[in-house]
Short mmCIF file of C-alpha atoms in Angstrom, two decimals:
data_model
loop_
_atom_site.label_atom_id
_atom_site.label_comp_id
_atom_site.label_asym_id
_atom_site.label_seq_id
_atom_site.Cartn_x
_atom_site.Cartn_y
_atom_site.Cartn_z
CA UNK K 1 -5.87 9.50 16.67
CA UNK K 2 -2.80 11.22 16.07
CA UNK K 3 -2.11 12.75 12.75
CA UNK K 4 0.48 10.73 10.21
CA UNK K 5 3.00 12.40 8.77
CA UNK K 6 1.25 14.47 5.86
CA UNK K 7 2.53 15.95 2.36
CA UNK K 8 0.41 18.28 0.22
CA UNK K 9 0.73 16.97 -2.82
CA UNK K 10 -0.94 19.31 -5.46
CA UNK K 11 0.41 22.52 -4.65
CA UNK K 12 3.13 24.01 -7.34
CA UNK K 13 6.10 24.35 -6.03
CA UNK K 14 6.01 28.25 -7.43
CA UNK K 15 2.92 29.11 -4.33
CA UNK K 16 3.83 26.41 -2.21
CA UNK K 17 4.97 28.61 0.73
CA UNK K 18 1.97 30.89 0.53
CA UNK K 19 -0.57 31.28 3.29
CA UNK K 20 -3.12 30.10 0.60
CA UNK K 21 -1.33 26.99 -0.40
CA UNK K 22 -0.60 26.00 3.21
CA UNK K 23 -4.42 26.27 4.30
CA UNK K 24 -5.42 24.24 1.31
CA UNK K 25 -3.17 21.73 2.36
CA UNK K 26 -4.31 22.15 6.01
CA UNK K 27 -7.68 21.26 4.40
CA UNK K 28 -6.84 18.48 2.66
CA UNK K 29 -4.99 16.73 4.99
CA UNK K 30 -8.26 17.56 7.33
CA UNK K 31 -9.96 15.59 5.01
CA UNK K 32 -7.85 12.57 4.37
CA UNK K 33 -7.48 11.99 8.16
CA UNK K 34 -11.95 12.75 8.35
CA UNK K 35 -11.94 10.40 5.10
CA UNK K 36 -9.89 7.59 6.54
CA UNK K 37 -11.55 7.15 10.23
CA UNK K 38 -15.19 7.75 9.11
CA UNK K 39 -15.43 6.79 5.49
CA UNK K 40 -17.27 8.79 2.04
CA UNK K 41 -20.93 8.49 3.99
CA UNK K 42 -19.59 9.78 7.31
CA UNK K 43 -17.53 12.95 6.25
CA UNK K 44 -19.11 16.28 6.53
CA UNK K 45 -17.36 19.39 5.99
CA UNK K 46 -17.86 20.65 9.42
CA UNK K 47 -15.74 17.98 10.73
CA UNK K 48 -13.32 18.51 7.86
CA UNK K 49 -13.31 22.46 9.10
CA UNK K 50 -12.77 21.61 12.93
CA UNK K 51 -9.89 19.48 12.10
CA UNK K 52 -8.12 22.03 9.99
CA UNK K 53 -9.02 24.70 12.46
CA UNK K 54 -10.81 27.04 9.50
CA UNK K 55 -14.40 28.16 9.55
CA UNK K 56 -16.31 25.24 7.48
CA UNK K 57 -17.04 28.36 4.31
CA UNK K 58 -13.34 28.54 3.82
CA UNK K 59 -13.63 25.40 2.56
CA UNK K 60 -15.47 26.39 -0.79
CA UNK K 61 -12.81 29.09 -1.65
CA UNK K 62 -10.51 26.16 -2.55
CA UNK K 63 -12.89 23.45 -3.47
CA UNK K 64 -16.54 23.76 -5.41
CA UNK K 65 -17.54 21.11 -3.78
CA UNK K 66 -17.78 18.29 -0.95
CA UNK K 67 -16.95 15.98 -3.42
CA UNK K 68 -14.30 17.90 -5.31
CA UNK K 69 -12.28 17.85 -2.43
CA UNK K 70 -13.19 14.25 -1.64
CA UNK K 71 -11.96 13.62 -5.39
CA UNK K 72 -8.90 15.49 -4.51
CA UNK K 73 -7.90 13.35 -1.48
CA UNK K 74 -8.74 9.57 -3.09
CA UNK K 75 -6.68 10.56 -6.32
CA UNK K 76 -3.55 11.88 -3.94
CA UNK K 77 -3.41 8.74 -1.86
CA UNK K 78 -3.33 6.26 -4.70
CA UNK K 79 -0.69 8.98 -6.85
CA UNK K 80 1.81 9.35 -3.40
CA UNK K 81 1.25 5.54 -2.79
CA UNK K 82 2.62 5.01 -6.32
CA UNK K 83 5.28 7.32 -6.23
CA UNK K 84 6.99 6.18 -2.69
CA UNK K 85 6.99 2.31 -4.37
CA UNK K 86 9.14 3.25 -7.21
CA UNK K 87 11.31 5.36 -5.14
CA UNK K 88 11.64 2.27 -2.88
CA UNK K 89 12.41 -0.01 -5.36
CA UNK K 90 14.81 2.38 -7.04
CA UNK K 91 16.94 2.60 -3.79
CA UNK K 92 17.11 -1.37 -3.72
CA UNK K 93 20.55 -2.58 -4.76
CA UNK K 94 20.89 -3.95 -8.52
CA UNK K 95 21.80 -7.30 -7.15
CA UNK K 96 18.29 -7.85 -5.35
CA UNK K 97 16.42 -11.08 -6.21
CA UNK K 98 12.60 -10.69 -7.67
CA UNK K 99 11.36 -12.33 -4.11
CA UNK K 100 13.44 -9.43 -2.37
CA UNK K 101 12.10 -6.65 -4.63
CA UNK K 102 8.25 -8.55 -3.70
CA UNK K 103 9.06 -8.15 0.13
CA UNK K 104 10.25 -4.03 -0.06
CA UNK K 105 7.23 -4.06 -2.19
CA UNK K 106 5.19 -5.41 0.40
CA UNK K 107 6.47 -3.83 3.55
CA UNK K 108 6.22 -0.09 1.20
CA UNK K 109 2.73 -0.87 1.03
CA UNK K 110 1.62 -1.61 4.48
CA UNK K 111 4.03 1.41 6.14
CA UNK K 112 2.19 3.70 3.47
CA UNK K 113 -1.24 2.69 4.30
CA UNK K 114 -0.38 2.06 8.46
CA UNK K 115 1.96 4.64 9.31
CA UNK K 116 2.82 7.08 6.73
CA UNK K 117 -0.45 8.66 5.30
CA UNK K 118 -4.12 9.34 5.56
CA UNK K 119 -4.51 9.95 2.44
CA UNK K 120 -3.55 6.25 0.97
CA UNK K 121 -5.62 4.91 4.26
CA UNK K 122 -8.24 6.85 2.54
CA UNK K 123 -8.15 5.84 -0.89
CA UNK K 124 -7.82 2.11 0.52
CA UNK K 125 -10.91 2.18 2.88
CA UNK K 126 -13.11 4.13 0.63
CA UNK K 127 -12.15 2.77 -3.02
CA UNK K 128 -15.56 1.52 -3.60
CA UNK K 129 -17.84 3.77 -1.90
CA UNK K 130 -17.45 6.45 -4.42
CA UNK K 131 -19.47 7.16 -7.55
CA UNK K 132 -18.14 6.33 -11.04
CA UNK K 133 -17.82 9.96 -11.78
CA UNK K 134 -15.43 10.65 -8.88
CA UNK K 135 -12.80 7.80 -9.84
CA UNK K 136 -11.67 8.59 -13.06
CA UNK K 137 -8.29 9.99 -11.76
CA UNK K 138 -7.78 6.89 -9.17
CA UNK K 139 -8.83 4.27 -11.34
CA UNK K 140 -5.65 5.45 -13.36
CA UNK K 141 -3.18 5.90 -10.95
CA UNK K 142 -4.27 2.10 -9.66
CA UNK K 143 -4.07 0.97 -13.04
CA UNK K 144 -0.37 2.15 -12.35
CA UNK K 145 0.49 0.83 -9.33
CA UNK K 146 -0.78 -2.32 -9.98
CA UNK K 147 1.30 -2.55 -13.01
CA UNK K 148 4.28 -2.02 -10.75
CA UNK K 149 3.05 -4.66 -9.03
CA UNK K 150 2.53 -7.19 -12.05
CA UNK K 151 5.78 -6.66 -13.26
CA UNK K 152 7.61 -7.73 -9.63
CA UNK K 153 5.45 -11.29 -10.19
CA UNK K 154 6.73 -11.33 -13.71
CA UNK K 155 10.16 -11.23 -12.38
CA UNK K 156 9.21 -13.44 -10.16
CA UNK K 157 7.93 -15.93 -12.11
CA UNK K 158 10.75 -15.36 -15.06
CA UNK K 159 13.10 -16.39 -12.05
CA UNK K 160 12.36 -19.05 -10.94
CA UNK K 161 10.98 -17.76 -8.03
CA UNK K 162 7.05 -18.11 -8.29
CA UNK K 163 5.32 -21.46 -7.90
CA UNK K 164 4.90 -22.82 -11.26
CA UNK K 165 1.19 -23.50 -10.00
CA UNK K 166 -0.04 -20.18 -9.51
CA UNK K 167 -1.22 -17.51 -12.00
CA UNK K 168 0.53 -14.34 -11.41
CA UNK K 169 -2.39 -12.11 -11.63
CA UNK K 170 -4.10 -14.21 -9.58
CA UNK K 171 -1.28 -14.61 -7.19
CA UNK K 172 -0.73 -10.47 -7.24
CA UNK K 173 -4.50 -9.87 -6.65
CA UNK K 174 -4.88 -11.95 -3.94
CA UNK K 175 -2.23 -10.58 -2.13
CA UNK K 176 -2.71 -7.12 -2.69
CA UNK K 177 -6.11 -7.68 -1.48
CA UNK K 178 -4.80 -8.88 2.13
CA UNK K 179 -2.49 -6.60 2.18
CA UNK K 180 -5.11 -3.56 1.74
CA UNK K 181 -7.38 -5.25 4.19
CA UNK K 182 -4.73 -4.71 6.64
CA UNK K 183 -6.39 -1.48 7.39
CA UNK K 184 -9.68 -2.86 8.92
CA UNK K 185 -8.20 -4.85 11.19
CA UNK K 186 -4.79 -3.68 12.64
CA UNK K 187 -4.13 -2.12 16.13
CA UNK K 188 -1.31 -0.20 16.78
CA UNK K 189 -2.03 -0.46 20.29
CA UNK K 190 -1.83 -4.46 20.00
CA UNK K 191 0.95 -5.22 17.70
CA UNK K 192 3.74 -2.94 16.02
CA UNK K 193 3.50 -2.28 12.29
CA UNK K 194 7.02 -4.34 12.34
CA UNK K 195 5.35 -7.58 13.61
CA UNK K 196 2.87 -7.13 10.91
CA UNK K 197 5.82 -5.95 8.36
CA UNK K 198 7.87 -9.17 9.02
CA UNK K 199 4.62 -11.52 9.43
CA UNK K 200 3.01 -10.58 6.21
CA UNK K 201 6.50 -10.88 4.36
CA UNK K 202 6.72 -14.43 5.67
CA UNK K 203 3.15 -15.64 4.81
CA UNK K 204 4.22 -13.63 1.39
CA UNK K 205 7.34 -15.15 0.43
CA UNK K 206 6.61 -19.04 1.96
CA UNK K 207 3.22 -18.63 -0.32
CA UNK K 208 4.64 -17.75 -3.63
CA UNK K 209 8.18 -19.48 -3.56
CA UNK K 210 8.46 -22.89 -5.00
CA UNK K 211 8.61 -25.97 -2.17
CA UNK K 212 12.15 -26.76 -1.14
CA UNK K 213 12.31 -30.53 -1.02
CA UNK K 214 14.56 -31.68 1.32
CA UNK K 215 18.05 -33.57 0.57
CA UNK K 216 17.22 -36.89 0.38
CA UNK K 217 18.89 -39.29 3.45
CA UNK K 218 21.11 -41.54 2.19
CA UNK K 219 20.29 -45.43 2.98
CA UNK K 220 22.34 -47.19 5.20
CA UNK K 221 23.38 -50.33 3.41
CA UNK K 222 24.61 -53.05 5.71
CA UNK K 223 26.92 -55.27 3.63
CA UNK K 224 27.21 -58.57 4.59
CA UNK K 225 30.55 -60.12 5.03
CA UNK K 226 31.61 -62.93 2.92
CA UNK K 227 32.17 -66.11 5.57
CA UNK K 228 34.65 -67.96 4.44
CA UNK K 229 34.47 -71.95 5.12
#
């Protein structure tokens, strides 16, 4: 599997340059792509080392621990996944409807989790494998990002624009929840991340919006003319 575009995301900017910085990057990024293909059972170290071609000791100079650096990835993909929404939604114009802010929303999501980075493909997939004691971090930036989230259905539903009969919590958790399982099941090598971009913003936006009833047809009256005797 080819690697997805990568960012390190912890490093100051002050030693960001430095030999050290750049191999603990190396090793995280190791680990988010290790994370994301074989899950928080399935990753050992070794195969962390052999993908971010370092001697599997190295490892510990940067990170106490297997799970430290496990800790280090989860928090990272949840923190960059939160960060590239707002940016997104930032660079929307001022005149874009709560339904059009929902669908950049949406298609920022799956790009992020598809195409963009192991580490949210991580996070996603392995959210509820790891002990209590590892999520503290995560379970905060989520809290985050789902507020994001809650406030787009808000909008949504302030607008006019969300079906009066759904609950917007409700309505946000179920789709984030297809949305994330997106991971599981895509192929790259049988659809393109734009069919699945402009299929899941359809199903998304003919879900949520109110019905449009039709214009009603006008009756064709027949009037009768008046004989005249």
């Amino acid at each position: 599997m080819p690697k997805k575009l990568q960012a390190a995301p912890t490093a100051r900017p002050e030693v960001a340059d430095s030999k050290s910085a750049r191999t603990r990057a190396r090793i995280l990024d190791a680990a988010a792509h290790v994370l994301s293909v074989k899950g928080y059972a399935g990753t050992r170290l070794s195969d962390v080392a052999e993908y971010a071609e370092i001697q599997a000791p190295a490892i510990y100079y940067y990170f106490p621990s297997r799970e430290d650096l496990i800790e280090e990835v989860m928090f990272s993909g949840i923190a960059d996944m939160r960060k590239h929404l707002v940016k997104v939604l930032a660079a929307l114009p001022p005149e874009s409807s709560a339904m059009d802010r929902i669908m950049a929303a949406v298609e920022a999501h799956l790009r992020h989790e598809l195409e963009i980075s192991d580490y949210t493909t991580a996070s996603i997939r392995n959210s509820g494998q790891l002990p209590e004691r590892l999520r503290t971090r995560q379970l905060k930036e989520e809290a985050g990002y789902n507020a994001l989230w809650s406030r787009l259905f808000d909008d949504a539903a302030a607008d006019g624009q969300l079906r009066s009969d759904l609950d917007p919590r409700m309505a946000q958790a179920l789709v984030l929840g297809s949305l994330n399982w997106t991971v599981e099941w895509w192929n790259p090598r049988r659809s393109s991340i734009e069919l699945i971009v402009e299929n899941a913003q359809s199903l998304v936006r003919n879900g949520l919006s109110p019905a449009v009833e039709p214009p009603r047809a006008r009756r064709s009256t027949t009037r009768r003319a008046s004989v005249r005797r």
